[in-house]
Short mmCIF file of C-alpha atoms in Angstrom, two decimals:
data_model
loop_
_atom_site.label_atom_id
_atom_site.label_comp_id
_atom_site.label_asym_id
_atom_site.label_seq_id
_atom_site.Cartn_x
_atom_site.Cartn_y
_atom_site.Cartn_z
CA ALA X 1 -0.25 -37.47 8.09
CA ILE X 2 -1.26 -41.05 8.91
CA ASP X 3 -0.66 -42.57 5.49
CA LYS X 4 2.06 -40.89 3.42
CA THR X 5 2.25 -43.54 0.72
CA THR X 6 2.51 -42.32 -2.86
CA ASP X 7 -0.90 -43.71 -3.82
CA ASN X 8 -2.64 -42.03 -0.90
CA ILE X 9 -0.99 -38.68 -1.62
CA ALA X 10 -1.99 -38.93 -5.30
CA ARG X 11 -5.60 -39.76 -4.41
CA ASN X 12 -5.89 -36.83 -2.01
CA ARG X 13 -4.21 -34.25 -4.22
CA GLU X 14 -7.38 -33.68 -6.24
CA GLY X 15 -9.30 -32.96 -3.04
CA PHE X 16 -6.68 -30.49 -1.83
CA CYS X 17 -6.74 -28.74 -5.22
CA SER X 18 -10.51 -28.35 -5.01
CA LEU X 19 -10.28 -27.15 -1.41
CA SER X 20 -7.53 -24.62 -2.10
CA LEU X 21 -9.50 -23.21 -5.04
CA SER X 22 -12.56 -22.86 -2.81
CA PHE X 23 -10.57 -20.99 -0.15
CA TYR X 24 -9.01 -18.71 -2.79
CA ASN X 25 -12.37 -17.92 -4.40
CA SER X 26 -13.88 -17.25 -0.98
CA ALA X 27 -11.00 -14.89 -0.15
CA VAL X 28 -11.65 -12.95 -3.37
CA LYS X 29 -15.42 -12.89 -2.85
CA THR X 30 -15.17 -11.58 0.71
CA LEU X 31 -12.55 -8.92 -0.06
CA THR X 32 -14.84 -6.06 0.94
CA ILE X 33 -14.86 -3.51 3.77
CA ALA X 34 -17.63 -5.46 5.48
CA GLU X 35 -15.98 -8.90 5.18
CA TYR X 36 -12.23 -8.30 4.87
CA GLU X 37 -11.47 -10.20 8.09
CA THR X 38 -13.15 -13.30 6.62
CA SER X 39 -11.18 -12.75 3.41
CA ILE X 40 -7.90 -12.77 5.35
CA ILE X 41 -8.90 -15.99 7.16
CA ASN X 42 -9.81 -17.67 3.86
CA PHE X 43 -6.51 -16.63 2.33
CA GLU X 44 -4.58 -18.05 5.31
CA TYR X 45 -6.37 -21.39 4.81
CA TYR X 46 -5.53 -21.22 1.10
CA LYS X 47 -1.83 -20.82 1.96
CA GLN X 48 -1.98 -23.91 4.18
CA VAL X 49 -3.76 -26.14 1.67
CA VAL X 50 -2.42 -25.16 -1.77
CA PRO X 51 1.09 -26.68 -1.27
CA LEU X 52 -0.65 -30.06 -0.80
CA CYS X 53 -2.16 -29.56 -4.25
CA ASP X 54 0.91 -28.09 -5.97
CA SER X 55 4.22 -27.88 -4.13
CA THR X 56 5.59 -25.46 -6.77
CA THR X 57 3.00 -22.76 -6.01
CA ASN X 58 4.67 -19.38 -5.45
CA LEU X 59 3.15 -18.46 -2.08
CA LYS X 60 5.30 -15.33 -1.86
CA LYS X 61 3.78 -13.92 -5.06
CA SER X 62 0.27 -14.98 -3.98
CA GLU X 63 0.65 -13.19 -0.65
CA ILE X 64 2.00 -10.04 -2.29
CA ASP X 65 -0.90 -10.01 -4.78
CA PHE X 66 -3.44 -10.50 -2.00
CA MET X 67 -1.97 -7.79 0.25
CA MET X 68 -1.81 -5.33 -2.66
CA ALA X 69 -5.47 -6.03 -3.44
CA LEU X 70 -6.33 -5.60 0.25
CA ALA X 71 -4.49 -2.27 0.44
CA THR X 72 -6.14 -0.99 -2.74
CA MET X 73 -9.57 -1.94 -1.40
CA PHE X 74 -8.95 0.08 1.77
CA GLU X 75 -7.62 3.04 -0.22
CA ASP X 76 -10.77 3.06 -2.34
CA ASN X 77 -12.80 3.38 0.87
CA PHE X 78 -10.60 6.05 2.43
CA SER X 79 -12.29 9.06 4.00
CA LEU X 80 -11.83 11.51 6.85
CA VAL X 81 -13.81 11.37 10.06
CA ARG X 82 -14.77 14.45 12.04
CA THR X 83 -14.65 14.29 15.82
CA ASP X 84 -15.34 16.77 18.57
CA THR X 85 -12.96 15.09 20.97
CA GLY X 86 -9.22 15.39 21.24
CA LYS X 87 -6.94 18.11 19.96
CA CYS X 88 -7.41 17.51 16.21
CA LYS X 89 -10.88 17.55 14.74
CA LEU X 90 -9.85 15.44 11.76
CA ILE X 91 -8.71 11.91 12.46
CA ASP X 92 -7.38 9.13 10.26
CA THR X 93 -9.68 6.26 9.51
CA THR X 94 -9.34 2.52 9.81
CA SER X 95 -9.03 2.40 6.03
CA PHE X 96 -5.85 4.52 6.04
CA MET X 97 -4.22 2.44 8.79
CA LYS X 98 -5.23 -0.88 7.20
CA ALA X 99 -3.92 0.15 3.77
CA LYS X 100 -0.63 1.22 5.37
CA GLU X 101 -0.42 -2.10 7.23
CA ALA X 102 -1.04 -4.12 4.06
CA TYR X 103 1.62 -2.25 2.08
CA ASN X 104 4.11 -2.74 4.92
CA LYS X 105 3.41 -6.48 4.90
CA VAL X 106 4.27 -6.55 1.20
CA LEU X 107 7.51 -4.70 1.93
CA MET X 108 8.38 -7.17 4.69
CA ILE X 109 8.20 -9.91 2.03
CA GLU X 110 9.81 -7.88 -0.76
CA PRO X 111 11.44 -4.63 0.46
CA LEU X 112 12.15 -3.33 -3.05
CA ASN X 113 8.67 -3.95 -4.44
CA VAL X 114 8.32 -0.85 -6.62
CA LYS X 115 4.54 -0.68 -6.68
CA ALA X 116 4.13 -1.13 -2.92
CA ASN X 117 6.78 1.53 -2.16
CA TYR X 118 5.20 3.96 -4.61
CA ASN X 119 1.66 3.32 -3.39
CA LEU X 120 2.73 3.75 0.24
CA GLY X 121 4.36 7.08 -0.59
CA VAL X 122 1.22 8.20 -2.42
CA LEU X 123 -0.93 7.01 0.51
CA TYR X 124 1.00 9.24 2.95
CA HIS X 125 0.96 12.16 0.51
CA ASN X 126 -2.75 11.91 -0.28
CA PHE X 127 -3.75 11.55 3.35
CA ALA X 128 -1.75 14.68 4.26
CA VAL X 129 -3.30 16.65 1.38
CA LYS X 130 -6.77 15.47 2.38
CA LEU X 131 -6.16 16.67 5.94
CA LEU X 132 -5.08 20.12 4.74
CA MET X 133 -7.88 20.46 2.18
CA ASN X 134 -10.52 19.58 4.75
CA MET X 135 -9.44 21.72 7.68
CA PRO X 136 -12.60 22.51 9.67
CA PRO X 137 -13.68 26.14 9.19
CA ASP X 138 -14.71 26.24 12.84
CA GLY X 139 -11.43 24.81 14.09
CA SER X 140 -9.43 26.53 16.78
CA ILE X 141 -5.83 27.66 16.26
CA ASP X 142 -4.71 24.58 18.20
CA ASP X 143 -6.76 22.34 15.88
CA LEU X 144 -5.26 23.91 12.76
CA ILE X 145 -1.70 23.71 14.09
CA CYS X 146 -2.25 20.07 15.07
CA ILE X 147 -3.59 19.16 11.61
CA GLN X 148 -0.72 21.00 9.90
CA ASP X 149 1.79 19.15 12.09
CA ARG X 150 0.24 15.80 11.26
CA ALA X 151 0.25 16.60 7.54
CA ASP X 152 3.93 17.61 7.71
CA LYS X 153 4.82 14.32 9.44
CA LEU X 154 3.01 12.36 6.71
CA PHE X 155 4.87 14.25 3.96
CA LYS X 156 8.14 13.51 5.75
CA GLU X 157 7.28 9.81 6.04
CA ALA X 158 6.64 9.61 2.29
CA ALA X 159 9.89 11.32 1.30
CA PRO X 160 12.59 8.74 2.29
CA ILE X 161 10.62 5.87 0.73
CA SER X 162 10.38 7.77 -2.54
CA VAL X 163 13.98 9.05 -2.52
CA HIS X 164 15.35 5.55 -1.97
CA MET X 165 13.34 3.99 -4.80
CA TYR X 166 14.04 6.93 -7.11
CA GLY X 167 17.75 6.41 -6.57
CA ILE X 168 17.78 2.75 -7.56
CA LEU X 169 15.46 2.84 -10.58
CA LYS X 170 16.86 3.27 -14.08
CA ASP X 171 16.03 6.37 -16.13
CA ASP X 172 13.98 4.38 -18.64
CA ASP X 173 11.74 2.89 -15.92
CA PRO X 174 8.29 4.57 -16.06
CA LYS X 175 8.03 4.33 -12.27
CA LYS X 176 11.10 6.54 -11.87
CA TYR X 177 9.14 9.30 -13.59
CA ASP X 178 6.21 8.68 -11.23
CA PHE X 179 8.52 8.90 -8.21
CA ALA X 180 9.99 12.16 -9.57
CA VAL X 181 6.50 13.66 -9.81
CA LEU X 182 5.68 12.49 -6.27
CA LEU X 183 8.95 13.91 -4.90
CA GLN X 184 8.24 17.22 -6.61
CA GLN X 185 4.80 17.33 -4.98
CA LEU X 186 6.26 16.45 -1.57
CA ALA X 187 8.92 19.17 -1.87
CA THR X 188 6.23 21.71 -2.83
CA ASN X 189 4.06 20.78 0.13
CA MET X 190 7.02 20.91 2.52
CA ASN X 191 8.16 24.31 1.10
CA GLU X 192 11.55 22.89 0.14
CA THR X 193 12.22 25.15 -2.83
CA GLU X 194 15.63 23.75 -3.80
CA LYS X 195 14.35 20.18 -3.88
CA GLU X 196 11.23 21.32 -5.71
CA SER X 197 13.36 22.96 -8.43
CA TYR X 198 15.56 19.87 -8.67
CA TYR X 199 12.64 17.49 -9.15
CA ILE X 200 10.89 19.80 -11.61
CA LYS X 201 14.03 19.49 -13.77
CA GLU X 202 14.14 15.73 -13.18
CA VAL X 203 10.52 15.35 -14.26
CA GLU X 204 11.29 17.18 -17.50
CA ARG X 205 14.50 15.19 -18.05
CA LEU X 206 12.76 11.85 -17.56
CA LYS X 207 9.84 12.96 -19.69
CA ALA X 208 12.25 13.55 -22.58
CA ILE X 209 14.06 10.23 -22.04
CA GLN X 210 10.84 8.25 -21.83
CA GLY X 211 9.05 10.10 -24.62
CA LYS X 212 6.15 11.21 -22.44
#
């Protein structure tokens, strides 16, 4: 900032390259449940420093890659927590909320990111299924109704994301098949028989087109 001469910038570039690499490696190393906050801090420093090393660096792609890795890490650590307080005895974990947050950050950068949209739909679907499969045997009627309601809301949140992406993908795109399968599962879980029948046919149609 003090000396912006060409020679000074050239001399310092090597240092910034080394520093940005260190921050990036530290972000990767600390990408764990125990240290994810440090990982995020390191990645933010990387974003600040790397343009001083290489002004052509695609920060948008780097951020998407990092957020996808962060979301996947949280998904891998997803579990349900039992509680004796409140109306529902099964509550969502920090891992579910953090994975959702990371995917949404990707979609803020790139709304039509196919993988992030698909993974977010699957996240909602899998969390709802996990809630239903783990209903407490000692739960009251109110508990069971509450859990069922929460699962239904999650299925409904997954549906519009999946329908939108399914509509814009071409028939030969493998992800369109994946979205068709997800939409079939959502329709089944929401007892929407007409939609279920439609997506069963779509799954078979896409399977034939894509040679699956």
